[in-house]
GROMACS .gro file of C-alpha atoms in nm:
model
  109
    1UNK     CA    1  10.107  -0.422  -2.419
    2UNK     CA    2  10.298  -0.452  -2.111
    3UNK     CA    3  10.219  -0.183  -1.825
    4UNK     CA    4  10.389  -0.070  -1.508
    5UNK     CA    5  10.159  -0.115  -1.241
    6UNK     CA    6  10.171   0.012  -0.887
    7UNK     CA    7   9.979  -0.180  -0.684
    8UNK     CA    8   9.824  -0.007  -0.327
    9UNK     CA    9   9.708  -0.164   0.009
   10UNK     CA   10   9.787  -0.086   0.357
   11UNK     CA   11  10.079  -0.229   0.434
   12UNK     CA   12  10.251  -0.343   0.104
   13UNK     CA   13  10.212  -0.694   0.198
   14UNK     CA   14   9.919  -0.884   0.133
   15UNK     CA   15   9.652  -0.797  -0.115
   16UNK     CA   16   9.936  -0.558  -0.293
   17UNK     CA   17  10.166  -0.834  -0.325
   18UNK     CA   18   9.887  -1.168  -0.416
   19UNK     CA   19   9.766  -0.857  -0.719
   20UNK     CA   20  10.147  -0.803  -0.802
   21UNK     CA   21  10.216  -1.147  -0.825
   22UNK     CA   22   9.938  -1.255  -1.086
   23UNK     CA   23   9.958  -0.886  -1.305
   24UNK     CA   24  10.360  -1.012  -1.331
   25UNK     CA   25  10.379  -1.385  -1.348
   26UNK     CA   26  10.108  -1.464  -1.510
   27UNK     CA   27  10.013  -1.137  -1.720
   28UNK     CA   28  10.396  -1.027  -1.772
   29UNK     CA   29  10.344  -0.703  -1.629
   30UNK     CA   30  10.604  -0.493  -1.445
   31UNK     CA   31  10.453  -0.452  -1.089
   32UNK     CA   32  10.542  -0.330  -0.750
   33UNK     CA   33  10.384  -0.317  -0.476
   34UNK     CA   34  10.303  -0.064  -0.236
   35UNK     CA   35  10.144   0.022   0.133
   36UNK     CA   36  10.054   0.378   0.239
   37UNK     CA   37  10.129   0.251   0.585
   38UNK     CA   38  10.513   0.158   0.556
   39UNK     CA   39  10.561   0.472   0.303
   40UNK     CA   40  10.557   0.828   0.323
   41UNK     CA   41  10.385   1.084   0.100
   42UNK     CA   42  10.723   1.136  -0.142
   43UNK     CA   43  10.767   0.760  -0.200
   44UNK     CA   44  10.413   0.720  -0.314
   45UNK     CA   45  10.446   0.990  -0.492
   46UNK     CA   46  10.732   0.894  -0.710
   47UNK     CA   47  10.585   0.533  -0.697
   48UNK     CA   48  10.314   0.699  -0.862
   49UNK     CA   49  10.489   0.893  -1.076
   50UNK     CA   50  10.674   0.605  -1.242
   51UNK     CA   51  10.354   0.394  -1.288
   52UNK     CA   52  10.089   0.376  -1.628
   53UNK     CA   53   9.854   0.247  -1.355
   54UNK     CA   54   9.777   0.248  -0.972
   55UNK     CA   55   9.552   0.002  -0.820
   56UNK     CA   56   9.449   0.061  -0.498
   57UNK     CA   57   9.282  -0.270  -0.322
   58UNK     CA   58   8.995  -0.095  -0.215
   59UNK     CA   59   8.826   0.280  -0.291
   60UNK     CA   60   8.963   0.387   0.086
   61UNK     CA   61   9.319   0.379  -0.024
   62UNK     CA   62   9.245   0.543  -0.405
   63UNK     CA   63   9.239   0.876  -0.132
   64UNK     CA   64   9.653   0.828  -0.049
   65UNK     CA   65   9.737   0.857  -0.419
   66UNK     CA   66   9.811   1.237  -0.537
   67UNK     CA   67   9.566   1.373  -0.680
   68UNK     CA   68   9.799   1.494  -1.013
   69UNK     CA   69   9.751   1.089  -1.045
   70UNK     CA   70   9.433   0.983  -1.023
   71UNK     CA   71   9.348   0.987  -1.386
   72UNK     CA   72   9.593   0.643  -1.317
   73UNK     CA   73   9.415   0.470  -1.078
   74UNK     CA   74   9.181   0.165  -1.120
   75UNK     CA   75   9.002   0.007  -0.812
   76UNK     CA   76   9.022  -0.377  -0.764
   77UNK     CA   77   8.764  -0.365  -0.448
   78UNK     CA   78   8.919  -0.650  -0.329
   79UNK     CA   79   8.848  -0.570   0.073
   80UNK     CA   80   8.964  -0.629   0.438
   81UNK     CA   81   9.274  -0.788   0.473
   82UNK     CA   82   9.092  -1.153   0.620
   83UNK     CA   83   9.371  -1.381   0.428
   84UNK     CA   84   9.697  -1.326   0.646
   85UNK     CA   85   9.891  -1.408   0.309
   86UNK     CA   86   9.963  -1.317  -0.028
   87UNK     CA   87   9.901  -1.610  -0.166
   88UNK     CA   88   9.616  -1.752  -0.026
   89UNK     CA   89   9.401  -1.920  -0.276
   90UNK     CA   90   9.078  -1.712  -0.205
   91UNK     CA   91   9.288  -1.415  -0.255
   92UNK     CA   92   9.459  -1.502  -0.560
   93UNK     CA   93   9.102  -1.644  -0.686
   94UNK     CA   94   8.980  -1.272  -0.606
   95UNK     CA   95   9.252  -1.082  -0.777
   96UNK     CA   96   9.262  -1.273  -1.099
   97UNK     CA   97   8.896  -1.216  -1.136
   98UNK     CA   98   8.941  -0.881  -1.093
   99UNK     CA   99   9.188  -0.902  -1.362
  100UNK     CA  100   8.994  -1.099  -1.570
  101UNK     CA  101   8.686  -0.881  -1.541
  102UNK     CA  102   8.861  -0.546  -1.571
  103UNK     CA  103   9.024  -0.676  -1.927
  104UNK     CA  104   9.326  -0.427  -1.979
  105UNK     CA  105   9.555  -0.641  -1.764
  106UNK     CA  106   9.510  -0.967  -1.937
  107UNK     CA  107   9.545  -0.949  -2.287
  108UNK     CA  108   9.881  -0.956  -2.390
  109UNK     CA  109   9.907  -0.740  -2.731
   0.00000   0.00000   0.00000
């Protein structure tokens, strides 16, 4: 089944985008990607609104989704920003395990 997937981080940059790249490209999903930071509370919230599923990169930012949506999120702990780029290898390494391991995401039905 294919999902749409908001994908959460600070600034909508990094972690958000390495996770949205791999969920897309490589699991077909529809993705965006999002950072509290660079959005205010009504663009989350319709970013939310329009999602099946909202993964913050860490449990800190599972607090800046609504809370009418947080029977949608899933947490990919993924941590600290300490890559500088989406696709850095470790990071990309880190999200598709997290992919992997969570199992919804990867198994195209």
């Amino acid at each position: 089944m294919k999902y749409k997937i908001l994908t959460l981080c600070a600034g909508g940059n990094v972690r958000s985008v390495g996770l949205r790249y791999l969920l897309h490209y490589k699991y077909g999903h529809e993705v965006l990607a999002c950072g509290q930071d660079a959005n205010n509370l009504e663009t989350i919230e319709m970013l939310c609104n329009w999602a099946d599923y909202v993964i913050p990169v860490t449990q800190e930012y599972a607090k800046f989704v609504p809370v009418e949506y947080s029977n949608k999120i899933i947490v990919y702990e993924i941590g600290e920003d300490r890559f500088g780029y989406a696709f850095h290898p470790e990071l990309i390494q880190i999200c598709d395990n997290f992919i992997i391991k969570h199992g919804k995401f990867n198994k195209p039905e």
